[in-house]
PDB file of C-alpha atoms in Angstrom:
ATOM      1  CA  UNK N   1       0.000   0.000   0.000  1.00  0.00           C
ATOM      2  CA  UNK N   2       1.134   3.477  -0.629  1.00  0.00           C
ATOM      3  CA  UNK N   3       2.024   5.845   2.153  1.00  0.00           C
ATOM      4  CA  UNK N   4      -0.833   8.156   1.171  1.00  0.00           C
ATOM      5  CA  UNK N   5      -3.364   5.347   1.524  1.00  0.00           C
ATOM      6  CA  UNK N   6      -1.963   4.322   4.922  1.00  0.00           C
ATOM      7  CA  UNK N   7      -2.035   7.946   6.037  1.00  0.00           C
ATOM      8  CA  UNK N   8      -5.682   8.250   4.925  1.00  0.00           C
ATOM      9  CA  UNK N   9      -6.606   5.045   6.789  1.00  0.00           C
ATOM     10  CA  UNK N  10      -4.908   6.360   9.954  1.00  0.00           C
ATOM     11  CA  UNK N  11      -6.781   9.667   9.706  1.00  0.00           C
ATOM     12  CA  UNK N  12     -10.123   7.923   9.195  1.00  0.00           C
ATOM     13  CA  UNK N  13      -9.419   5.511  12.058  1.00  0.00           C
ATOM     14  CA  UNK N  14      -8.575   8.428  14.352  1.00  0.00           C
ATOM     15  CA  UNK N  15     -11.733  10.243  13.299  1.00  0.00           C
ATOM     16  CA  UNK N  16     -13.888   7.190  14.039  1.00  0.00           C
ATOM     17  CA  UNK N  17     -12.226   6.704  17.435  1.00  0.00           C
ATOM     18  CA  UNK N  18     -12.806  10.385  18.215  1.00  0.00           C
ATOM     19  CA  UNK N  19     -16.482  10.150  17.218  1.00  0.00           C
ATOM     20  CA  UNK N  20     -16.997   7.041  19.379  1.00  0.00           C
ATOM     21  CA  UNK N  21     -15.348   8.803  22.330  1.00  0.00           C
ATOM     22  CA  UNK N  22     -17.495  11.901  21.835  1.00  0.00           C
ATOM     23  CA  UNK N  23     -20.639   9.762  21.637  1.00  0.00           C
ATOM     24  CA  UNK N  24     -19.663   7.787  24.756  1.00  0.00           C
ATOM     25  CA  UNK N  25     -19.055  11.036  26.677  1.00  0.00           C
ATOM     26  CA  UNK N  26     -22.511  12.257  25.674  1.00  0.00           C
ATOM     27  CA  UNK N  27     -24.080   9.023  26.920  1.00  0.00           C
ATOM     28  CA  UNK N  28     -22.162   9.296  30.217  1.00  0.00           C
ATOM     29  CA  UNK N  29     -23.317  12.900  30.702  1.00  0.00           C
ATOM     30  CA  UNK N  30     -26.929  11.886  30.015  1.00  0.00           C
ATOM     31  CA  UNK N  31     -26.595   8.998  32.461  1.00  0.00           C
ATOM     32  CA  UNK N  32     -25.316  11.334  35.195  1.00  0.00           C
ATOM     33  CA  UNK N  33     -28.167  13.787  34.564  1.00  0.00           C
ATOM     34  CA  UNK N  34     -30.713  10.967  34.663  1.00  0.00           C
ATOM     35  CA  UNK N  35     -29.222   9.692  37.914  1.00  0.00           C
ATOM     36  CA  UNK N  36     -29.534  13.192  39.450  1.00  0.00           C
ATOM     37  CA  UNK N  37     -33.156  13.459  38.336  1.00  0.00           C
ATOM     38  CA  UNK N  38     -33.943  10.018  39.757  1.00  0.00           C
ATOM     39  CA  UNK N  39     -32.365  10.982  43.081  1.00  0.00           C
ATOM     40  CA  UNK N  40     -34.514  14.134  43.194  1.00  0.00           C
ATOM     41  CA  UNK N  41     -37.637  12.094  42.471  1.00  0.00           C
ATOM     42  CA  UNK N  42     -36.742   9.645  45.242  1.00  0.00           C
ATOM     43  CA  UNK N  43     -36.129  12.497  47.709  1.00  0.00           C
ATOM     44  CA  UNK N  44     -39.436  14.133  46.785  1.00  0.00           C
ATOM     45  CA  UNK N  45     -41.244  10.808  47.232  1.00  0.00           C
ATOM     46  CA  UNK N  46     -39.730  10.314  50.700  1.00  0.00           C
ATOM     47  CA  UNK N  47     -40.744  13.854  51.721  1.00  0.00           C
ATOM     48  CA  UNK N  48     -44.272  13.272  50.424  1.00  0.00           C
ATOM     49  CA  UNK N  49     -44.588  10.071  52.426  1.00  0.00           C
ATOM     50  CA  UNK N  50     -43.245  11.784  55.553  1.00  0.00           C
ATOM     51  CA  UNK N  51     -45.723  14.637  55.083  1.00  0.00           C
ATOM     52  CA  UNK N  52     -48.604  12.191  54.649  1.00  0.00           C
ATOM     53  CA  UNK N  53     -47.607  10.406  57.855  1.00  0.00           C
ATOM     54  CA  UNK N  54     -47.249  13.710  59.722  1.00  0.00           C
ATOM     55  CA  UNK N  55     -50.660  14.852  58.451  1.00  0.00           C
ATOM     56  CA  UNK N  56     -52.246  11.591  59.620  1.00  0.00           C
ATOM     57  CA  UNK N  57     -50.680  11.972  63.061  1.00  0.00           C
ATOM     58  CA  UNK N  58     -51.945  15.570  63.353  1.00  0.00           C
ATOM     59  CA  UNK N  59     -55.459  14.514  62.346  1.00  0.00           C
ATOM     60  CA  UNK N  60     -55.398  11.741  64.961  1.00  0.00           C
ATOM     61  CA  UNK N  61     -54.254  14.198  67.629  1.00  0.00           C
ATOM     62  CA  UNK N  62     -56.997  16.647  66.688  1.00  0.00           C
ATOM     63  CA  UNK N  63     -59.578  13.874  66.977  1.00  0.00           C
ATOM     64  CA  UNK N  64     -58.277  13.084  70.460  1.00  0.00           C
ATOM     65  CA  UNK N  65     -58.432  16.755  71.464  1.00  0.00           C
ATOM     66  CA  UNK N  66     -61.998  17.056  70.171  1.00  0.00           C
ATOM     67  CA  UNK N  67     -62.971  13.942  72.103  1.00  0.00           C
ATOM     68  CA  UNK N  68     -61.375  15.340  75.263  1.00  0.00           C
ATOM     69  CA  UNK N  69     -63.213  18.650  74.811  1.00  0.00           C
ATOM     70  CA  UNK N  70     -66.477  16.827  74.256  1.00  0.00           C
ATOM     71  CA  UNK N  71     -65.928  14.778  77.424  1.00  0.00           C
ATOM     72  CA  UNK N  72     -65.142  17.913  79.408  1.00  0.00           C
ATOM     73  CA  UNK N  73     -68.304  19.615  78.155  1.00  0.00           C
ATOM     74  CA  UNK N  74     -70.405  16.590  79.081  1.00  0.00           C
ATOM     75  CA  UNK N  75     -69.185  16.626  82.694  1.00  0.00           C
TER      76      UNK N  75
END
């Protein structure tokens, strides 16, 4: 093979390797962003569940207070 043909093959090989690396970096960046978004969703879900539990506890306490007031009024 001529030197020009070998040089052209080396340039094309380097270009393909560069394109694959660029593509892989893009996929890695997207994966990191997706992981961050998933973490935020998980955190929001945990906070929602904690708020639901807190709300339920407050409602139960209010029911107890109302019952106590009712009992005091009946005495």
